[in-house]
XYZ file of C-alpha atoms in Angstrom:
483
model
C -30.298 77.093 -29.916
C -28.376 80.083 -28.727
C -31.249 82.285 -28.200
C -32.973 79.621 -26.357
C -29.823 78.970 -24.006
C -28.708 82.513 -23.497
C -30.160 84.177 -19.982
C -29.980 87.794 -21.721
C -32.128 86.510 -24.791
C -36.268 87.394 -24.448
C -36.285 83.978 -25.682
C -34.455 82.295 -22.792
C -35.875 78.703 -22.040
C -38.699 79.401 -24.679
C -38.553 75.770 -25.190
C -40.377 73.535 -28.261
C -41.826 70.413 -28.140
C -41.161 67.378 -30.676
C -43.790 67.712 -32.931
C -42.397 71.219 -33.646
C -38.978 70.148 -33.952
C -40.128 67.324 -36.632
C -42.052 70.368 -38.357
C -39.060 72.886 -38.528
C -35.889 70.292 -38.707
C -36.902 67.331 -40.206
C -35.958 66.528 -44.333
C -38.744 67.513 -46.578
C -40.519 64.714 -48.844
C -38.958 65.848 -51.621
C -35.549 65.482 -50.169
C -36.345 62.045 -48.704
C -37.365 60.963 -52.350
C -33.897 61.893 -53.613
C -32.338 59.398 -51.508
C -35.330 56.547 -51.862
C -35.155 56.740 -55.499
C -31.235 56.249 -55.552
C -31.435 53.181 -53.316
C -34.219 51.700 -55.766
C -31.757 51.608 -58.227
C -29.801 48.927 -56.303
C -32.985 46.700 -55.585
C -33.162 48.779 -51.850
C -37.119 49.382 -51.134
C -36.922 48.213 -47.986
C -35.688 50.354 -45.199
C -36.419 51.973 -41.493
C -36.832 55.826 -41.004
C -36.712 57.291 -37.616
C -39.339 58.922 -36.418
C -37.881 62.345 -37.241
C -37.005 60.981 -40.862
C -33.321 62.103 -40.565
C -31.792 58.410 -40.191
C -32.478 55.701 -42.811
C -31.373 52.259 -41.588
C -30.723 49.673 -44.871
C -29.898 45.762 -44.731
C -28.371 44.093 -48.226
C -25.836 42.078 -49.215
C -22.076 43.237 -49.054
C -22.097 42.510 -52.908
C -24.594 45.249 -53.258
C -23.443 47.929 -50.872
C -20.089 47.464 -52.741
C -21.569 48.330 -55.629
C -23.821 51.691 -53.812
C -20.535 52.534 -52.536
C -17.946 52.053 -54.878
C -15.930 50.052 -52.130
C -14.389 46.365 -51.419
C -15.254 44.741 -48.382
C -13.104 42.432 -46.513
C -13.090 40.382 -43.213
C -10.788 41.702 -40.501
C -9.761 39.807 -37.348
C -8.651 40.839 -33.860
C -7.547 38.291 -31.002
C -9.759 39.573 -28.310
C -12.478 41.159 -30.331
C -13.571 38.946 -33.204
C -14.127 39.523 -36.816
C -15.340 42.542 -38.480
C -16.354 43.144 -41.817
C -14.932 46.646 -43.278
C -13.427 48.330 -46.100
C -10.010 50.516 -46.492
C -11.799 52.345 -49.125
C -13.498 55.708 -49.174
C -16.862 55.233 -49.828
C -18.245 57.913 -52.778
C -22.106 58.926 -53.188
C -23.478 60.305 -56.562
C -23.500 64.382 -56.254
C -26.852 64.841 -56.120
C -27.410 62.462 -53.170
C -24.086 63.441 -51.341
C -25.518 66.859 -50.642
C -27.856 65.479 -48.537
C -26.060 62.908 -46.811
C -24.288 63.386 -43.378
C -22.379 60.123 -43.217
C -22.888 56.419 -44.196
C -21.774 54.073 -41.151
C -20.772 50.682 -41.252
C -18.259 51.270 -43.863
C -14.741 52.085 -42.890
C -14.144 52.405 -39.013
C -12.410 49.746 -36.999
C -13.457 49.138 -33.440
C -11.923 51.661 -30.552
C -11.650 50.092 -27.238
C -10.501 53.152 -24.842
C -13.821 54.089 -23.767
C -14.159 56.040 -20.340
C -14.847 53.548 -17.448
C -14.492 53.823 -13.787
C -11.291 52.685 -11.986
C -10.076 51.208 -8.823
C -6.979 52.786 -7.095
C -6.012 51.213 -3.557
C -3.069 53.683 -3.521
C -5.647 56.782 -3.245
C -7.891 54.907 -1.304
C -6.060 54.747 1.811
C -4.860 58.267 1.164
C -8.091 60.066 1.157
C -11.522 60.152 2.515
C -14.082 58.224 1.334
C -16.730 60.031 -0.683
C -20.085 59.396 0.052
C -24.008 60.817 -0.388
C -23.492 62.555 2.923
C -19.706 64.068 1.847
C -21.415 65.214 -1.326
C -24.044 66.980 0.296
C -22.171 68.357 3.151
C -19.517 69.866 0.424
C -22.213 71.338 -2.452
C -24.799 72.405 0.523
C -27.458 70.126 -0.550
C -28.289 68.799 3.268
C -32.032 67.795 3.246
C -32.898 68.999 -0.242
C -35.304 66.350 -2.014
C -37.198 66.450 -5.139
C -40.974 67.246 -5.141
C -41.740 68.461 -8.708
C -43.838 65.134 -9.795
C -43.128 66.241 -13.590
C -39.431 66.199 -13.086
C -37.375 63.715 -14.647
C -33.685 62.702 -14.948
C -31.857 59.426 -16.670
C -28.625 58.074 -16.780
C -27.398 56.555 -20.117
C -25.516 53.328 -20.638
C -23.909 51.777 -23.395
C -21.330 48.807 -23.686
C -23.685 46.186 -22.393
C -23.355 47.795 -18.876
C -26.594 47.019 -16.758
C -27.422 47.599 -13.205
C -28.844 45.149 -10.432
C -31.661 47.019 -8.482
C -30.838 45.056 -5.329
C -27.494 46.875 -5.202
C -29.468 50.133 -5.464
C -31.793 49.110 -2.611
C -28.335 47.906 -0.903
C -26.785 51.430 -1.406
C -29.610 53.475 -0.308
C -30.221 51.496 2.659
C -26.567 51.544 3.606
C -26.474 55.130 3.786
C -29.950 55.759 4.907
C -31.328 57.520 1.479
C -35.374 56.856 0.959
C -36.057 53.537 -0.961
C -36.624 54.602 -4.558
C -36.501 52.184 -7.466
C -35.670 53.387 -11.232
C -38.940 55.002 -12.676
C -38.363 53.201 -16.022
C -35.829 50.993 -17.631
C -35.398 51.896 -21.481
C -33.641 49.024 -23.195
C -31.781 45.996 -22.402
C -30.710 45.669 -18.535
C -29.480 42.114 -17.126
C -29.404 42.306 -13.508
C -27.761 39.248 -13.247
C -24.554 40.730 -15.053
C -24.195 44.441 -13.114
C -21.441 46.980 -14.220
C -19.568 49.048 -11.807
C -20.296 51.921 -14.334
C -24.161 51.615 -14.568
C -24.273 50.857 -10.584
C -22.362 54.239 -9.783
C -24.210 56.104 -12.186
C -27.922 54.983 -10.715
C -26.646 55.116 -7.465
C -25.075 58.523 -7.332
C -27.692 60.661 -9.634
C -30.265 58.998 -6.945
C -28.089 59.599 -3.957
C -27.927 63.441 -5.025
C -31.001 64.159 -6.487
C -33.370 62.497 -3.861
C -36.939 61.652 -4.772
C -36.437 62.561 -8.610
C -37.712 59.918 -10.793
C -34.794 58.661 -12.857
C -34.619 56.577 -15.734
C -32.194 53.610 -16.799
C -31.707 54.225 -20.660
C -29.443 51.087 -21.879
C -28.150 51.065 -25.547
C -27.417 48.141 -27.241
C -25.085 47.743 -30.118
C -22.234 49.640 -31.646
C -21.448 52.640 -34.229
C -18.182 51.168 -35.892
C -17.211 49.508 -32.366
C -17.773 52.205 -30.718
C -20.612 53.511 -28.172
C -23.314 54.364 -30.874
C -23.885 58.039 -29.532
C -26.097 59.504 -32.307
C -28.227 56.282 -32.344
C -28.930 56.768 -28.774
C -29.666 61.131 -29.296
C -31.548 60.027 -32.341
C -33.902 57.587 -29.721
C -33.928 60.301 -27.133
C -35.342 63.299 -29.888
C -37.825 60.858 -30.990
C -39.208 60.426 -27.557
C -42.507 61.745 -26.648
C -41.741 62.189 -23.064
C -37.946 63.242 -22.321
C -35.886 63.349 -19.133
C -34.696 66.791 -18.328
C -31.401 66.118 -17.121
C -29.050 63.239 -19.006
C -25.654 62.073 -17.591
C -23.458 60.004 -19.761
C -19.822 58.687 -18.664
C -18.735 57.276 -21.996
C -16.418 58.778 -24.667
C -13.619 57.921 -27.171
C -10.687 59.723 -28.018
C -11.534 62.740 -30.475
C -9.266 61.311 -33.009
C -10.650 57.913 -33.295
C -14.033 59.630 -34.463
C -14.646 60.926 -37.916
C -15.657 64.599 -37.650
C -18.826 63.808 -39.671
C -20.078 61.417 -37.180
C -19.005 64.362 -34.577
C -20.989 66.787 -36.737
C -24.099 64.899 -36.804
C -24.150 64.522 -32.827
C -23.963 68.207 -32.599
C -27.042 68.652 -34.505
C -28.918 65.829 -32.542
C -27.791 67.333 -29.174
C -28.721 71.403 -30.184
C -32.435 69.625 -31.022
C -32.193 67.770 -27.527
C -31.644 71.301 -25.930
C -34.504 72.644 -27.789
C -36.485 70.682 -25.689
C -35.601 71.785 -22.278
C -32.944 68.989 -21.456
C -29.671 69.237 -20.219
C -27.002 66.659 -21.535
C -23.775 66.126 -19.315
C -20.645 64.030 -20.623
C -17.778 62.910 -17.951
C -14.730 64.522 -19.397
C -12.843 61.331 -19.142
C -9.943 59.780 -17.229
C -6.776 60.351 -19.310
C -5.786 63.797 -18.275
C -4.833 65.820 -21.111
C -5.245 62.905 -23.785
C -1.492 63.188 -24.825
C -0.468 61.669 -28.224
C 2.677 60.044 -28.982
C 3.430 63.300 -31.039
C 2.863 65.189 -27.406
C -0.563 66.656 -28.555
C -3.453 67.151 -26.535
C -5.984 64.660 -27.829
C -9.502 65.302 -25.904
C -12.213 63.077 -25.447
C -15.456 63.034 -27.564
C -18.374 63.578 -27.050
C -17.017 65.707 -24.002
C -15.174 68.220 -26.361
C -18.425 68.863 -28.375
C -19.666 72.638 -27.570
C -23.279 71.485 -26.801
C -22.773 69.071 -23.605
C -21.691 69.983 -20.421
C -18.231 68.639 -19.613
C -17.597 67.526 -16.031
C -14.564 67.179 -15.065
C -12.778 65.660 -11.627
C -11.243 66.644 -8.139
C -10.343 64.722 -5.079
C -9.870 64.766 -1.502
C -12.687 66.325 0.394
C -10.467 67.464 3.140
C -8.429 69.685 0.857
C -9.830 69.605 -2.816
C -7.435 69.441 -5.528
C -7.782 68.903 -9.593
C -7.698 65.251 -10.122
C -4.754 64.411 -11.845
C -6.949 62.220 -14.537
C -9.386 64.874 -15.029
C -9.336 65.194 -18.859
C -8.959 68.776 -19.822
C -7.905 70.306 -22.931
C -8.918 71.780 -26.103
C -10.531 70.105 -29.321
C -9.098 69.735 -32.513
C -12.415 69.256 -34.378
C -14.104 72.798 -32.602
C -13.257 75.998 -31.931
C -13.759 78.015 -28.797
C -17.380 77.974 -28.060
C -18.845 81.597 -27.553
C -19.939 81.078 -24.306
C -16.403 80.325 -23.112
C -14.170 83.276 -24.783
C -13.676 85.330 -21.934
C -12.864 82.698 -19.402
C -10.057 81.277 -21.864
C -8.574 84.436 -22.662
C -8.042 84.845 -19.214
C -6.919 81.402 -18.350
C -4.464 81.547 -21.437
C -3.079 84.730 -20.520
C -2.790 84.652 -16.688
C -2.898 80.506 -16.115
C 0.149 79.144 -14.496
C 2.953 77.191 -16.094
C 0.808 76.775 -19.141
C 2.266 73.630 -21.736
C 3.941 74.852 -24.690
C 1.528 75.981 -27.188
C 2.474 73.117 -29.681
C 0.900 70.701 -27.214
C -2.372 71.945 -27.672
C -4.999 73.676 -30.005
C -5.252 77.079 -28.547
C -8.472 78.250 -30.491
C -10.394 74.981 -29.762
C -13.259 74.181 -27.723
C -12.140 74.263 -24.209
C -13.038 71.495 -21.054
C -14.327 70.916 -18.754
C -16.931 73.011 -18.029
C -17.206 72.025 -14.213
C -16.252 69.554 -11.918
C -17.101 66.955 -8.831
C -15.779 64.295 -7.049
C -13.641 61.845 -8.978
C -11.424 59.713 -6.481
C -12.778 57.283 -3.667
C -16.456 57.443 -4.713
C -18.233 54.392 -2.840
C -20.797 52.100 -4.614
C -22.353 48.989 -4.138
C -21.843 46.033 -6.440
C -22.868 42.447 -5.642
C -23.744 43.614 -1.874
C -20.334 44.953 -1.212
C -19.275 48.217 -0.834
C -16.404 49.663 -2.766
C -14.366 52.992 -3.655
C -14.148 53.570 -7.211
C -12.577 56.694 -9.325
C -12.899 58.454 -12.777
C -14.938 61.452 -13.800
C -17.690 58.763 -14.317
C -18.066 59.740 -10.778
C -18.353 62.925 -11.274
C -21.063 63.651 -14.164
C -24.320 61.911 -12.341
C -23.182 63.763 -9.121
C -23.286 67.076 -10.841
C -26.316 66.089 -12.749
C -28.010 65.427 -9.797
C -27.290 68.806 -8.470
C -28.937 70.557 -11.863
C -31.857 68.211 -10.988
C -32.425 69.165 -7.841
C -32.267 73.128 -9.106
C -34.810 71.731 -11.840
C -37.242 70.474 -9.463
C -37.260 74.159 -7.463
C -37.998 76.036 -11.140
C -40.646 73.357 -11.747
C -42.145 73.917 -8.326
C -42.343 77.520 -9.212
C -44.035 76.989 -12.737
C -40.961 78.040 -14.409
C -38.890 76.179 -17.138
C -36.001 73.351 -17.201
C -32.641 74.740 -17.703
C -32.062 72.987 -20.869
C -28.558 73.330 -22.300
C -26.335 74.824 -19.226
C -23.036 76.288 -20.740
C -24.061 79.921 -21.700
C -25.479 80.404 -18.172
C -22.713 78.774 -16.372
C -19.848 80.701 -17.654
C -22.186 83.919 -17.229
C -22.261 82.869 -13.541
C -18.604 82.043 -13.327
C -18.019 85.392 -14.358
C -20.034 87.334 -12.452
C -20.963 85.283 -9.314
C -18.091 83.054 -8.655
C -19.425 81.975 -5.133
C -22.005 80.014 -6.941
C -19.272 77.418 -7.658
C -16.237 75.856 -5.382
C -13.439 76.866 -7.051
C -10.236 74.445 -7.061
C -7.219 76.191 -7.228
C -4.262 73.478 -7.139
C -3.947 70.411 -9.353
C -2.343 69.284 -12.729
C -3.681 66.810 -15.360
C -0.098 66.194 -17.405
C 0.076 62.928 -19.203
C 2.968 61.147 -20.603
C 4.761 63.816 -22.508
C 1.905 66.544 -22.368
C 3.009 68.839 -19.464
C -1.206 69.338 -18.689
C -2.927 72.485 -17.436
C -2.449 73.714 -13.762
C -5.999 74.655 -11.754
C -6.141 77.983 -10.557
C -8.870 80.596 -9.489
C -11.668 80.640 -11.651
C -12.299 78.574 -15.080
C -9.197 76.258 -15.711
C -8.876 73.108 -18.465
C -8.408 70.528 -15.310
C -11.671 71.406 -13.231
C -13.634 74.047 -14.876
C -15.647 76.569 -12.794
C -15.181 73.993 -9.882
C -18.003 72.431 -8.285
C -21.468 73.568 -7.531
C -22.434 75.698 -4.231
C -25.888 74.606 -4.981
C -27.887 77.514 -3.102
C -25.922 80.201 -4.506
C -26.278 78.739 -8.161
C -29.698 77.637 -7.742
C -30.656 81.049 -7.069
C -28.762 82.648 -9.492
C -30.260 80.531 -12.270
C -34.001 81.007 -11.105
C -33.269 84.885 -11.179
C -32.496 84.549 -14.988
C -36.219 83.281 -15.424
C -37.787 85.768 -12.921
C -36.244 88.880 -14.523
C -37.477 87.777 -18.084
C -40.864 87.256 -16.320
């Protein structure tokens, strides 16, 4: 993984296909038989395995599940979210089974409803300039750039029953004088009679930035322990014969609300996705440093994963400043990623007004990596234009910029960018003009002081916004140099 994503490696951008991934990384038949034999002792002979053979779904009775995992189930009710069957017991597996199983779902975790979402902010609406596709083009220097590579493909990913109405997309494109272009494909459920702001924002702005690039709307039904089924989505993406080259996701939960075995498994799936030349971008979140009652930074996840590009937010096109809501800080699950060691060390040595060390994990994976507009972004919903805010705005915009760069690479018979961060941090350190640096703003929240933006990388805006012409040229040079 690291080799393929490192511009200094001879293997940079040497991606592999689905069949090779299955051959190299899927469990052996012998391993699977250990699991199936154990399941059969409880009378379970029917199951569904994913095409990559590393996830197995079973349906059984509560009594059988209690015997399998040595637990006791009970029913729990919530006044707003209904009844759920869960256990307060830690599940157990025989040692020979435990050594081949990453985790078991549907037992312990209770739902969390603190997911990233777009928001309205009337006060900021009055104070700031509206952000439109034209403002984005002008700020990031993409005026007149459109996709031309027929094989190029991007996607926005939705959870929690967020749908879009194609009529709103057409209204958006018509109002802002864009080429009329429908989504190329819808994967999963979509109810156009019940559109959500999140879904509309995502698809309107990734398509409003990466003009003429084919776009998929990828919708995921269901929940994982009451939260977004990120691993299931990643599994589905990994099993697809054709994949989008850029994926934007604007959902997440507090890192502490998700078990580490689950986050570890998503990291594995994300690395496999990257090996196919796919760039995955996540919104950083909208709660600043994510302060706990103990005044400790609790970042959002999967934004805290070292294997995604995390997009923070800035505001005010007239005088760009880090958005106070832009989630940033340091993971409590994962250590500083190798690609960011120098940038983080510099910030912690020279950054202004650092919070007390007791408020954050100084050795954790730092975020965000980059940023874009996160306030007063104009969307169309139900035929009306309205401003929304949140880093949910920022992720699809930055993703669209990456799609435009991919488009030029593909036209030149080069490879797509794949996992971005190793290259982005290298560029930030060597060619800072490839980014629009944001040097003001603080993301304090509650009793947590927050981090202050400064020159270079910082834990509120990352490296800043993309300066498309320079960023494109440097990223292209990495592959030209290798060839």
